[in-house]
Coordinates of C-alpha atoms in Angstrom, one line a residue:
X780 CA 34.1 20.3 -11.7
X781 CA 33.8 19.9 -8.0
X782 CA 35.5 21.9 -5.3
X783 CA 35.1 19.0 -2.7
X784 CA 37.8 16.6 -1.9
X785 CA 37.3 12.9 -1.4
X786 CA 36.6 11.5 2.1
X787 CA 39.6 10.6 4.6
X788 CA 38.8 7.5 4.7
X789 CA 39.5 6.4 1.3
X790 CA 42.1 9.1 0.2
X791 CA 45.0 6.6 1.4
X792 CA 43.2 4.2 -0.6
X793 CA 42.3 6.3 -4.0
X794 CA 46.1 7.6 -3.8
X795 CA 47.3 4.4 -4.1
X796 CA 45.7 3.4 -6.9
X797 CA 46.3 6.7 -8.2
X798 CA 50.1 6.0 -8.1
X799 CA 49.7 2.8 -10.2
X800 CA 46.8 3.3 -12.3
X801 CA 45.7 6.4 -12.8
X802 CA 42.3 6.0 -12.8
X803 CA 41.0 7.1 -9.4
X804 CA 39.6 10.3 -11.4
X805 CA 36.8 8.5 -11.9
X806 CA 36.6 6.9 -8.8
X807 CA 36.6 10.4 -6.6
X808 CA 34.2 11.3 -9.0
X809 CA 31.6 8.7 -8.6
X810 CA 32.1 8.1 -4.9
X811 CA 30.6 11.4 -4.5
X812 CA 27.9 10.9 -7.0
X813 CA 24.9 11.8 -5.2
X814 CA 21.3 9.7 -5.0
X815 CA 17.6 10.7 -3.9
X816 CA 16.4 10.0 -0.8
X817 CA 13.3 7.5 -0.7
X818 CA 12.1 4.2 0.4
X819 CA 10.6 3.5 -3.0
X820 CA 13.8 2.8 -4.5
X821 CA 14.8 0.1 -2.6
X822 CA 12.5 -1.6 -4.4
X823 CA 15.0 -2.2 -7.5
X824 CA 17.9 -2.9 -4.6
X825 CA 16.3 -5.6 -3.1
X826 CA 15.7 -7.6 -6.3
X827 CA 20.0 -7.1 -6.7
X828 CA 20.7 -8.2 -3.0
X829 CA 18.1 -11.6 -3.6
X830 CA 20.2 -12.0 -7.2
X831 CA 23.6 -12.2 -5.2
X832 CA 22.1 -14.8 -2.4
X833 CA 20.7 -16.9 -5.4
X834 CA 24.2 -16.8 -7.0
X835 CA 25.5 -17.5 -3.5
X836 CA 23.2 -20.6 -2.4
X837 CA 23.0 -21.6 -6.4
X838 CA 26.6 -22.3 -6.0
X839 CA 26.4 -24.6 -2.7
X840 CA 23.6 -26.2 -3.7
X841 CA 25.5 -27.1 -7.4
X842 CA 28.0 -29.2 -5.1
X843 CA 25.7 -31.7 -4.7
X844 CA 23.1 -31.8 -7.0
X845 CA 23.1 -34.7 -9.8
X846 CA 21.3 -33.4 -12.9
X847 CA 20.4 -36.8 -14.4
X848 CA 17.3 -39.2 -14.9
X849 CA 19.2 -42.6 -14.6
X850 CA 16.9 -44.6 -11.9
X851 CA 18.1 -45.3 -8.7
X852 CA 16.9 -47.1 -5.6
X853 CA 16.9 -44.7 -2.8
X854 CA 18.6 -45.9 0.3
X855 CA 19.4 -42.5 2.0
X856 CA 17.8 -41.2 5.4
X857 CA 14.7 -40.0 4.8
X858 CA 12.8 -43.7 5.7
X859 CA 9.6 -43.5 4.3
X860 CA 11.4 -43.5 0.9
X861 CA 13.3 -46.1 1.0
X862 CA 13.4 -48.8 -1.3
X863 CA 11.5 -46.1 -3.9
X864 CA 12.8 -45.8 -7.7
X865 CA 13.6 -42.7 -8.7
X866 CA 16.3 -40.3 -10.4
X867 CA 19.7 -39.7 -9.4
X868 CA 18.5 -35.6 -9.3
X869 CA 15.1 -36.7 -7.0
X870 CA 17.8 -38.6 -4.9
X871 CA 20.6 -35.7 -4.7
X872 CA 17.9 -33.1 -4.2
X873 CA 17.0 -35.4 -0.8
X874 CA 20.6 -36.1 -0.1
X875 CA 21.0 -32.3 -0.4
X876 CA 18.0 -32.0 2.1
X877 CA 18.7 -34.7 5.0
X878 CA 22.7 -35.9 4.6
X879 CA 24.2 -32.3 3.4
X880 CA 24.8 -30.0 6.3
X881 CA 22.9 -27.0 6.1
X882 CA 21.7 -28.4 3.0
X883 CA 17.7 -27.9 3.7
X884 CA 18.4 -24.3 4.9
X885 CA 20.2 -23.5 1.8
X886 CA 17.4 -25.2 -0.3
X887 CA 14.9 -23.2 0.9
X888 CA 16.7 -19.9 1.3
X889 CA 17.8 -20.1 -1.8
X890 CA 13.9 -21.0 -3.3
X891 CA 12.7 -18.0 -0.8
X892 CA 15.4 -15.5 -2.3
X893 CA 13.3 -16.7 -5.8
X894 CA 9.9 -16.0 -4.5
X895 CA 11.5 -12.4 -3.5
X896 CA 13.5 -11.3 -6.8
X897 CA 10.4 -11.6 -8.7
X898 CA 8.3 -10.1 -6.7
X899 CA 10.6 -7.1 -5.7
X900 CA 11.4 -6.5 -9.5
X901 CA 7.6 -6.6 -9.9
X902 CA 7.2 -4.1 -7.1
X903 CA 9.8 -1.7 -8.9
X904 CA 8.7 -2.2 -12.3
X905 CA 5.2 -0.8 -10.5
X906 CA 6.8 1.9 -9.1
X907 CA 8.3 2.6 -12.4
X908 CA 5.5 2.6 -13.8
X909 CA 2.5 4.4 -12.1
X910 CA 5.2 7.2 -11.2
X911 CA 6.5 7.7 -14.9
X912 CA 9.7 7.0 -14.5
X913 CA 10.4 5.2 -17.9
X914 CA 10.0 8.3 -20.3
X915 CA 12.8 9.7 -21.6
X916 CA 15.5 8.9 -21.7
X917 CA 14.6 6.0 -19.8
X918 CA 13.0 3.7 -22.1
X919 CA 15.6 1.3 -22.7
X920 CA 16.1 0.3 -19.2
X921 CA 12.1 -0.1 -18.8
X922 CA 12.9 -2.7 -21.4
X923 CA 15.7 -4.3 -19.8
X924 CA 13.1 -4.6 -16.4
X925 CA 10.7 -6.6 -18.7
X926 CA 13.4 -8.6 -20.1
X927 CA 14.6 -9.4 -16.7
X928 CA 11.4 -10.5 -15.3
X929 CA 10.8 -12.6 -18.1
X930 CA 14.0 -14.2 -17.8
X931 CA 13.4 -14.7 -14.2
X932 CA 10.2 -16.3 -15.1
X933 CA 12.2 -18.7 -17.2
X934 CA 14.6 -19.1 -14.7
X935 CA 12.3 -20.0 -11.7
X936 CA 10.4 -22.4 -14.0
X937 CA 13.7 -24.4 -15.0
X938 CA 14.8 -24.0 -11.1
X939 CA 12.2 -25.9 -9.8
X940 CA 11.7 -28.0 -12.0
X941 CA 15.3 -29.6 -11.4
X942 CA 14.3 -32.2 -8.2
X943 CA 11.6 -34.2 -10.7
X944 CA 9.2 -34.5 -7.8
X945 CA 5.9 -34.6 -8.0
X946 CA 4.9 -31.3 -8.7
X947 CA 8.1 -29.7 -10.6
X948 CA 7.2 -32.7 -13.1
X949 CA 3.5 -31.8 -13.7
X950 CA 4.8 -28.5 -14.1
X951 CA 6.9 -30.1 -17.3
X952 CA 4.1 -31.8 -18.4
X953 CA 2.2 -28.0 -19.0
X954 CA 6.0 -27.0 -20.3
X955 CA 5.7 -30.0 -23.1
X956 CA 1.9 -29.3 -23.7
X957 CA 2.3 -25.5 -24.3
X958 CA 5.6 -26.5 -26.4
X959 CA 3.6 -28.8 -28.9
X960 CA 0.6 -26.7 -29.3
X961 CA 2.4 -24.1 -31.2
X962 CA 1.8 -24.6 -34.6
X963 CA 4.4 -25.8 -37.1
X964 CA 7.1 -26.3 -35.2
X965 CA 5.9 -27.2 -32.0
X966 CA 6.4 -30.3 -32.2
X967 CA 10.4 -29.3 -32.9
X968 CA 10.6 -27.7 -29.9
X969 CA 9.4 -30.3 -28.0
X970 CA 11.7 -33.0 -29.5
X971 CA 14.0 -30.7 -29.1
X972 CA 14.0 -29.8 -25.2
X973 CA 13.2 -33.2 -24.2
X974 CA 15.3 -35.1 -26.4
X975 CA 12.5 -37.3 -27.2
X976 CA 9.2 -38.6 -25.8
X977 CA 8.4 -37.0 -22.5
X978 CA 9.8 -37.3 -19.7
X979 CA 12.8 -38.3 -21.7
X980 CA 16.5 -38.9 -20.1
X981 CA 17.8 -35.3 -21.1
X982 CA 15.2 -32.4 -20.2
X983 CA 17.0 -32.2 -16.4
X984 CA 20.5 -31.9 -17.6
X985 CA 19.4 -29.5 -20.1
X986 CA 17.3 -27.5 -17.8
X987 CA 20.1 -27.5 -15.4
X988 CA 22.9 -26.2 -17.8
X989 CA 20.2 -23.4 -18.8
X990 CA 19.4 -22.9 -15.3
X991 CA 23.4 -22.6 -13.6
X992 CA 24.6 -21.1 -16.6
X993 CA 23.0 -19.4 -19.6
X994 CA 20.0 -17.5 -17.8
X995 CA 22.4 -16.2 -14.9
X996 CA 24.4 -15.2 -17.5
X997 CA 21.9 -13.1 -19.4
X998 CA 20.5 -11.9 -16.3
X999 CA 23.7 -10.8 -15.1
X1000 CA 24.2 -8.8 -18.3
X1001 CA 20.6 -7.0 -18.2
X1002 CA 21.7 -6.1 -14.5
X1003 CA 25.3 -4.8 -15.4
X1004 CA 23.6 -2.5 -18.2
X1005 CA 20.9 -1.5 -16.1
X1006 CA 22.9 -0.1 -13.4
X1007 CA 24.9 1.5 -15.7
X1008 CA 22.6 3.2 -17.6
X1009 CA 21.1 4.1 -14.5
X1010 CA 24.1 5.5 -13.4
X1011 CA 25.1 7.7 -16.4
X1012 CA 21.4 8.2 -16.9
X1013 CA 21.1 9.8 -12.9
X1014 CA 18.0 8.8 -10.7
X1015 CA 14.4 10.2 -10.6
X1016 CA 13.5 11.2 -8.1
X1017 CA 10.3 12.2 -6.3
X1018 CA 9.2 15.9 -6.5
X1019 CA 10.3 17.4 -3.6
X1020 CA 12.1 20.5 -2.6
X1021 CA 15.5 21.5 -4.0
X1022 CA 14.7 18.8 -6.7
X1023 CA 14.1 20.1 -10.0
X1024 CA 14.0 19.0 -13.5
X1025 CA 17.7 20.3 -14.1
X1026 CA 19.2 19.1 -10.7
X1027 CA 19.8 16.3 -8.5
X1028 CA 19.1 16.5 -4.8
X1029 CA 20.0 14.1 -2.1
X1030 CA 22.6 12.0 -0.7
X1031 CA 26.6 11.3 -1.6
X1032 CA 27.5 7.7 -3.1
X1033 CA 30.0 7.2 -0.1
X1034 CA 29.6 7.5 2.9
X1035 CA 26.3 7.7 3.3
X1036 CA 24.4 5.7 -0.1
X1037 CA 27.1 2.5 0.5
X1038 CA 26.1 2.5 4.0
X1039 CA 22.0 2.6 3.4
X1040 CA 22.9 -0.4 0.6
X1041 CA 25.1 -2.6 3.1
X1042 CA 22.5 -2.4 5.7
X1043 CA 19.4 -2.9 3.7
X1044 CA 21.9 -5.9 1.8
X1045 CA 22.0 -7.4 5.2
X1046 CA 18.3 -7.0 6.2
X1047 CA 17.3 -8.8 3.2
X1048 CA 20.1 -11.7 4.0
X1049 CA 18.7 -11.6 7.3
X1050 CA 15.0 -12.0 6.4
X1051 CA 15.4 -14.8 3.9
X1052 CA 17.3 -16.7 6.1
X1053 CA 14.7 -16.5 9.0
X1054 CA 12.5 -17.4 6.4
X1055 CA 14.4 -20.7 5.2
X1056 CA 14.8 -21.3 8.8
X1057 CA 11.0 -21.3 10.2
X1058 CA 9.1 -21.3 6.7
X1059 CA 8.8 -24.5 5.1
X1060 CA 8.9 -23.8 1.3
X1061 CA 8.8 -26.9 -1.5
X1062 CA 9.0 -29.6 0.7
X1063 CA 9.7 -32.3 -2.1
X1064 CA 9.8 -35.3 0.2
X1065 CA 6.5 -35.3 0.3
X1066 CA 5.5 -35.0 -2.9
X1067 CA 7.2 -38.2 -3.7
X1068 CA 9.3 -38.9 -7.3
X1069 CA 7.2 -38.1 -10.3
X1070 CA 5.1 -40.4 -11.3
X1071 CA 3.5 -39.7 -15.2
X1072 CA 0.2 -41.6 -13.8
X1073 CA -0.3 -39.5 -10.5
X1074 CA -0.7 -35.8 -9.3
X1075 CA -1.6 -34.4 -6.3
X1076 CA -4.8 -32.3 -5.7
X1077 CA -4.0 -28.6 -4.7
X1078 CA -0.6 -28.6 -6.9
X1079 CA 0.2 -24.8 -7.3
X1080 CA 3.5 -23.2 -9.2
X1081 CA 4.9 -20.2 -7.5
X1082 CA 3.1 -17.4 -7.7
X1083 CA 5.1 -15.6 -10.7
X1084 CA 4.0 -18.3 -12.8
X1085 CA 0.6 -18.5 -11.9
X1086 CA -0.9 -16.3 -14.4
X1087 CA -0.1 -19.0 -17.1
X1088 CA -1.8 -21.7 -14.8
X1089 CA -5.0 -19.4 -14.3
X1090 CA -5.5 -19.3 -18.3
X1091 CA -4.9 -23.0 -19.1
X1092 CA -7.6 -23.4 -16.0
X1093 CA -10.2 -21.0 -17.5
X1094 CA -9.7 -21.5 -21.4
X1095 CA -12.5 -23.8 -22.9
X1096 CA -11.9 -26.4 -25.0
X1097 CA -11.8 -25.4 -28.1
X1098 CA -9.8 -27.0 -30.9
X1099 CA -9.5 -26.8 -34.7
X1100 CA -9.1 -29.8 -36.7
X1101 CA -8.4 -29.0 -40.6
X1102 CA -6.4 -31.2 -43.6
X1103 CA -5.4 -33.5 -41.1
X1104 CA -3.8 -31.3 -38.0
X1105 CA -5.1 -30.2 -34.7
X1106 CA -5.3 -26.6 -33.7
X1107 CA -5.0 -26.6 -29.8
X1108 CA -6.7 -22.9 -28.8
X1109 CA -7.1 -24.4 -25.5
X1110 CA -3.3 -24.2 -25.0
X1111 CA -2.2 -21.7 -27.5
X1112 CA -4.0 -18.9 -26.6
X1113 CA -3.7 -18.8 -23.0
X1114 CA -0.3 -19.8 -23.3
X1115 CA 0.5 -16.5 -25.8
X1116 CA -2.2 -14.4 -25.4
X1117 CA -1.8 -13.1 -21.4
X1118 CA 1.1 -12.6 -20.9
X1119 CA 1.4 -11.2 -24.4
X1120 CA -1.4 -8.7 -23.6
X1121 CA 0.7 -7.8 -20.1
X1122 CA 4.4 -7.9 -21.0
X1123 CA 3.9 -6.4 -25.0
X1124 CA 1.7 -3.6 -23.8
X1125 CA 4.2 -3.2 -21.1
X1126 CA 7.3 -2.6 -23.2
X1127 CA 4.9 -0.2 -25.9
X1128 CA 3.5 1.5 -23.2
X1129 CA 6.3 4.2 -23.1
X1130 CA 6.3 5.0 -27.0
X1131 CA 2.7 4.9 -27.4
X1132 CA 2.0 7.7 -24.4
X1133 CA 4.8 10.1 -25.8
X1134 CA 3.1 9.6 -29.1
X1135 CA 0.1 9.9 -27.5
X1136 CA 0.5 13.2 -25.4
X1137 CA 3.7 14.2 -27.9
X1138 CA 5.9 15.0 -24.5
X1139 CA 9.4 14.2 -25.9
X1140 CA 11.2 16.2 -23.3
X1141 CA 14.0 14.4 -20.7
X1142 CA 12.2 13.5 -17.1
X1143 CA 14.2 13.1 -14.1
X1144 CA 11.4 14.1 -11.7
X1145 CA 8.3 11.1 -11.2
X1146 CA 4.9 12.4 -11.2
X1147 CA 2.5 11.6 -8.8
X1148 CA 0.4 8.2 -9.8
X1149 CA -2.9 10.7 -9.1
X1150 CA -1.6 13.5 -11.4
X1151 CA -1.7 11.2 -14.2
X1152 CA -5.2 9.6 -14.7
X1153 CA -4.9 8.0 -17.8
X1154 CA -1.6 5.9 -17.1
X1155 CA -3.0 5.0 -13.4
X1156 CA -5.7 3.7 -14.1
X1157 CA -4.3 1.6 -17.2
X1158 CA -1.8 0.6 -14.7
X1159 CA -4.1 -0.5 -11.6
X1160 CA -6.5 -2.7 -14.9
X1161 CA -3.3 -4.4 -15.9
X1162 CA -2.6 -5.3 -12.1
X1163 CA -6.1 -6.2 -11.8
X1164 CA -6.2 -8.7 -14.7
X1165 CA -3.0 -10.1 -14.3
X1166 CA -4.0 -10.7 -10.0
X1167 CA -7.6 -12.4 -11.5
X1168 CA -5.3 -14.7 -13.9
X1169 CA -3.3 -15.2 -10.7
X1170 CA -6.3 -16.0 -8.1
X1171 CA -8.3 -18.0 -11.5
X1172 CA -5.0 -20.4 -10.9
X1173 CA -5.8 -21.8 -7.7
X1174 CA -9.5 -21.9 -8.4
X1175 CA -9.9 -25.8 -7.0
X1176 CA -8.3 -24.4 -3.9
X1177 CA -10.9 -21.2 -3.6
X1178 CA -13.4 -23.8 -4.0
X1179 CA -12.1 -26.2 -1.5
X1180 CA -11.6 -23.5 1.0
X1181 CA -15.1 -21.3 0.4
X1182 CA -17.0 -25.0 -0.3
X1183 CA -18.3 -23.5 -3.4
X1184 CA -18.7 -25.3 -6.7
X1185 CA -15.4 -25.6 -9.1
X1186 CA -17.6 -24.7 -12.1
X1187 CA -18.7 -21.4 -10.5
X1188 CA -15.3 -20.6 -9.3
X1189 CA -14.3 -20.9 -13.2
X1190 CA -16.7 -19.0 -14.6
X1191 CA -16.7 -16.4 -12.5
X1192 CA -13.3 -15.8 -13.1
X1193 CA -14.1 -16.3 -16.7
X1194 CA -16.4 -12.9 -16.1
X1195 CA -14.1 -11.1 -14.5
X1196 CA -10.7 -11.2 -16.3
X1197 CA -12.9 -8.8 -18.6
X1198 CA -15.0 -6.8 -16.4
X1199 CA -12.6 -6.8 -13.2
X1200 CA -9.5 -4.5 -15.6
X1201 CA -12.8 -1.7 -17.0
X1202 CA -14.0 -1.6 -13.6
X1203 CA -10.6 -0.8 -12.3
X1204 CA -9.8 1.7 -14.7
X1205 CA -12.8 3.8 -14.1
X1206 CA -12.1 3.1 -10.6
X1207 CA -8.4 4.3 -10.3
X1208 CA -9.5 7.1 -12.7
X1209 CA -11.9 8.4 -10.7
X1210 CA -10.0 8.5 -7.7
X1211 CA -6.9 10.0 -9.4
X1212 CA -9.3 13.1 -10.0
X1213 CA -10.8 13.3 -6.5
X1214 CA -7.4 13.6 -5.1
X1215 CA -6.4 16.2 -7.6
X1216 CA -9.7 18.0 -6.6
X1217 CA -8.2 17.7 -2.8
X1218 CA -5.4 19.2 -4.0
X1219 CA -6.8 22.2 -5.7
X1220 CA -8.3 23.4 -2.3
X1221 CA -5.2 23.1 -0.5
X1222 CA -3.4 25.5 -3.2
X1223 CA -6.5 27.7 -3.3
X1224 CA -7.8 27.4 0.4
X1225 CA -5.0 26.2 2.8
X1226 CA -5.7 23.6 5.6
X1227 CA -8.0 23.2 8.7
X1228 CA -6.3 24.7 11.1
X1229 CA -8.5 23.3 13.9
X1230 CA -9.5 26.8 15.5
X1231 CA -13.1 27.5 15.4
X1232 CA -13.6 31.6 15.0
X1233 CA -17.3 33.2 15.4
X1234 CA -17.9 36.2 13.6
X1235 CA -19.9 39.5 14.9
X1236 CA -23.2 38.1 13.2
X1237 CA -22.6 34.4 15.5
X1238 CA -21.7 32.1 12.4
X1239 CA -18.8 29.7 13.1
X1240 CA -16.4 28.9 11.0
X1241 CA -12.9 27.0 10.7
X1242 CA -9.5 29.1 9.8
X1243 CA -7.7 27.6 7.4
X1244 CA -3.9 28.2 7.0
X1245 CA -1.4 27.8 4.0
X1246 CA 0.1 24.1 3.7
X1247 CA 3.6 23.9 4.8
X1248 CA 6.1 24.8 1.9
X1249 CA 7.1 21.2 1.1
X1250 CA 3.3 19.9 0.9
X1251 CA 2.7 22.9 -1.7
X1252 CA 6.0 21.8 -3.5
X1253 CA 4.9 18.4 -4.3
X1254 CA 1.1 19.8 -4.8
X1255 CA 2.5 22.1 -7.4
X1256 CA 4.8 19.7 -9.2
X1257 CA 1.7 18.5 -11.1
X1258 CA 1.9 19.7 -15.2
X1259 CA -1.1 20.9 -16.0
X1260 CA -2.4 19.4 -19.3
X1261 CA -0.9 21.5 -22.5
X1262 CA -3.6 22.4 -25.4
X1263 CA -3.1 20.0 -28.3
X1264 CA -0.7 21.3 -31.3
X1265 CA -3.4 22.8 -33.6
X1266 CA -4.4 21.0 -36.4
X1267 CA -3.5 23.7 -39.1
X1268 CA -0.7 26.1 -38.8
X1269 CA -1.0 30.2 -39.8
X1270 CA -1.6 29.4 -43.9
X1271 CA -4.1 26.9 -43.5
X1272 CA -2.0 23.9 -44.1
X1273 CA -2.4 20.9 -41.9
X1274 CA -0.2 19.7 -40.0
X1275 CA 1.9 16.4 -41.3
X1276 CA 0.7 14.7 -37.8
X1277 CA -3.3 15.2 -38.3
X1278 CA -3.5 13.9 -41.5
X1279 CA -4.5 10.1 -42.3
X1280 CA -6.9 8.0 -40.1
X1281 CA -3.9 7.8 -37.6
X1282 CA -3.7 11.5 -36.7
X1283 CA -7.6 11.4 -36.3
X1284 CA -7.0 8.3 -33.6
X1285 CA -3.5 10.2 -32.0
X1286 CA -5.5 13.7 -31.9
X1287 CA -8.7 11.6 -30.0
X1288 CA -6.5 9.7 -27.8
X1289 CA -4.7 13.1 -26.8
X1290 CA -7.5 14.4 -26.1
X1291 CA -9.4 11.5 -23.9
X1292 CA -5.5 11.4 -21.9
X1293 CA -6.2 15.1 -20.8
X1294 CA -10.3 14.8 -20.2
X1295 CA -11.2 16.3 -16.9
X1296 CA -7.6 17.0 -15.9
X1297 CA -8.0 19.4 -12.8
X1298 CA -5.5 22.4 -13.5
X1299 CA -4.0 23.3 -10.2
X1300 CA -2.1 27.2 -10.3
X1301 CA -0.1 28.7 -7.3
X1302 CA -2.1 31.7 -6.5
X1303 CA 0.8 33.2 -4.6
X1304 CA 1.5 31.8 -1.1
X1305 CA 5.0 31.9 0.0
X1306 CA 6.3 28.6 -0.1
X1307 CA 6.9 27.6 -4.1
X1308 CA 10.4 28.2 -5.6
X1309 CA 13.0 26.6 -6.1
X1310 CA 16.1 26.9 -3.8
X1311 CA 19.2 25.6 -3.5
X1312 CA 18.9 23.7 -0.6
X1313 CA 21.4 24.1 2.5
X1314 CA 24.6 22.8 2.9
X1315 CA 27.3 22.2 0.3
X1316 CA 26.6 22.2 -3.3
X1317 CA 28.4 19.5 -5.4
X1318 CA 27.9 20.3 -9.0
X1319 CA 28.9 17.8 -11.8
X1320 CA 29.8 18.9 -15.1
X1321 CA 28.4 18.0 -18.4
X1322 CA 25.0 18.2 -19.4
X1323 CA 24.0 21.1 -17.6
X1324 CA 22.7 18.9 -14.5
X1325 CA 23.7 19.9 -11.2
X1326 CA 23.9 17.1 -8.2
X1327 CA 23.4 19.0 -4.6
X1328 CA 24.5 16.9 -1.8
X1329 CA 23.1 17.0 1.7
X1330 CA 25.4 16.8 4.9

């Protein structure tokens, strides 16, 4: 229990709901609850604030919108349409745009404030990642990241392809083509999320009741357990002083957390509006109504999506014909195979390192990305394959731009989706072990100082001094690599874990994970332990894990 009372500010507050409901136990409680300090985690923050403004503008822009495909004849302001047939959602999306008042400002924050939750959740789940922070006991909300992001995939993809312009109705067209190469029952999908022949009458109010109501819904639910898992669960943090494995070292919930959150909530309000103000984003009116015979040169999804476009763009044409049905590889695999590759090894990744390295302790303290090698550099091959699939998607643009042949562009890429993720590996790998290196000397031989000293003989040389206490801390934080459970215990008798072709492959991998580790040991400066910190101690009862506030 804690021996601090609850802020001023709220006690009139807390006591009142005290009197009536008897639950502001938990509320003291948790208003006091205390969070690490660090930029880094804003990442996961931002993707929140972006998922309110999308509820937000998702619910003006709702108002207006007309999720049908009956044909109309526009008559509306935007001219150089006139007279044009096209459907009632084309027409509402530009009556949404020119008529509506603050209509195009809404449409485009609300298409920035996309663009942004998927690439902030991508920025966390890297964070996550290449700092460890989904081992235990934090797999399952790894998991619930992944789902997210592909949920917001699905989302964005529905989202923009509501207006059935242009270019949100080739992206369809890839939607339907992907749909029907799956064998079996491809053809069931299709039929059944277009209601019948592309385009169809019913894939936009379809799209639009998945898009307003049943993905927000899920999402909403991945976000609600995520934060509170994440809240029973405690945050990792960084290693730094005062921060250890057992206790949690940082700031209180209220004031000082809820004030960080509000402002940072407003920044991110306040740079996607800017944004829909002076950056034009999907400008629909110009893409005209779609039009199954036409597409426009250039086309590009948005950029979350453009890992599927750079596969169907580099796959070769190659299809099996046998008893009378068609085998579309050319669709199929890049369709399941990428992001399969990315988002399956993604959501293993956690089970197959601790089977790997056998570490089935609790970690509430990140590792450094260079202190772990192995992980790095897998990380930094995925991020290089998955940017190439990316870049490979706009290849007719890369050649327009560079005035280099299309074919070349293509296979170039083809190339390097498979030498571009070993090359980064080894790259990253080698880094990671040149900074540990770096590291080592610090421990073992301090910093330059910058004064120059000549001995009696006339040598010069540099003094170097001990690194600063904190710089040791995080130095020293590194594990060094623990000798692999031997194979056969006191008797003889092998271990159950050795045996069988997989122990053989579990005992190599352990051992390729720890390959040229570079031990780093404290050889004794002042400057390594573990205080307390300063200021008042909070401690919270219950699983032997201490929070420490700073005032």
């Amino acid at each position: 229990m804690s021996d601090t009372t609850a802020p001023k500010a709220v006690e009139g507050g807390l006591n009142f709901l005290d009197d009536r409901l008897g639950s502001t136990t938990f509320l003291k409680r948790n208003l006091k609850k205390v969070f690490p300090d660090h930029w880094s985690f804003m990442l996961g923050e931002i993707a929140l604030y972006c998922f309110i403004i999308l509820l937000l503008t998702g619910t003006f822009l709702t108002l207006w919108f007309k999720p049908s495909m009956t044909e109309v004849i526009y008559d509306g302001s935007y001219t150089k349409l006139d007279g044009v047939k096209m459907s009632e959602a084309y027409a509402s999306t530009l009556h949404i745009t020119f008529d509506v008042r603050g209509g195009l400002l809404m449409r485009q924050i609300h298409h920035w404030a996309a663009v942004l939750f998927m690439a902030s959740i991508l920025a966390h789940m890297l964070r996550v990642f290449f700092t460890g922070a989904y081992r235990k006991p934090r797999e399952l909300n790894w998991l619930i990241g992944i789902g997210m992001f592909t949920l917001g995939m699905l989302e964005g993809l529905f989202g923009y392809s509501l207006p059935d312009d242009l270019l949100s109705g080739t992206g369809l067209r890839i939607t339907q083509g992907v749909a029907e190469a799956i064998p079996l029952v491809g053809t069931y999908i299709y039929m059944f999320l277009f209601g019948g022949e592309f385009p169809g009458e019913d894939i936009v109010p379809r799209l639009f009741t998945l898009h307003i109501l049943l993905i927000p819904a899920l999402i909403l639910g991945l976000v609600t357990a995520h934060m509170m898992i994440m809240w029973h669960q405690k945050h990792t943090a960084m290693p730094v002083r005062n921060q250890t494995e057992e206790q949690v070292y940082g700031y209180p919930f209220y004031p000082v957390f809820m004030a960080k959150t509000g402002a940072y909530f407003l920044f991110t309000f306040g740079v996607l509006a800017l944004l829909g103000a002076f950056a034009q984003i999907n400008p629909i009116w110009l893409f005209g109504p779609y039009d199954p015979g036409a597409i426009s040169a250039g086309s590009q999804p948005d950029w979350y999506m453009g890992v599927l476009e750079g596969a169907l763009r580099l796959m070769p044409n190659w299809e099996i014909t046998a008893w009378g049905h068609t085998l579309s590889l050319n669709v199929l695999i890049p369709a399941l195979i990428p992001l399969g590759i990315i988002f399956g090894g993604a959501a293993a990744w956690p089970f197959i390192e601790q089977w790997v390295t056998g570490d089935k302790r609790l970690h509430h303290v990140n590792d450094r990305p260079r202190n772990a090698p192995v992980r790095t550099g897998v990380g930094m091959a995925a991020v290089t394959f998955y940017g190439l699939l990316w870049l490979a998607g706009a290849n007719d643009v890369l050649a327009d731009k560079f005035h280099v042949s299309l074919y070349a562009t293509t296979w170039f890429f083809r190339f390097a989706i498979f030498i571009g993720p070993v090359l980064a590996y080894i790259l990253t790998k080698r880094i990671c072990l040149g900074l540990q290196r770096s590291d080592r000397a610090t421990i073992e031989h301090g910093v330059e100082s910058g004064v120059i000293l000549m001995s009696p003989d006339g040598a010069y040389s540099e003094r170097h001094e001990p690194a600063r206490a904190e710089e040791r801390h995080v130095i020293l934080s590194k594990e060094n690599p623990r000798p692999e459970r031997p194979a056969v215990d006191a008797n003889g008798i092998p271990a159950p874990s050795t045996k069988g072709p997989v122990g053989h492959l579990r005992s190599r991998l352990n051992r390729a994970w720890i390959a040229d580790d570079v031990p780093i040991e404290d050889v004794g400066h002042d400057g390594h332990g573990h205080g307390n910190g300063n200021g008042h101690a909070a401690i919270e009862a219950g699983e032997d894990h201490r929070e420490i506030s700073k005032h």
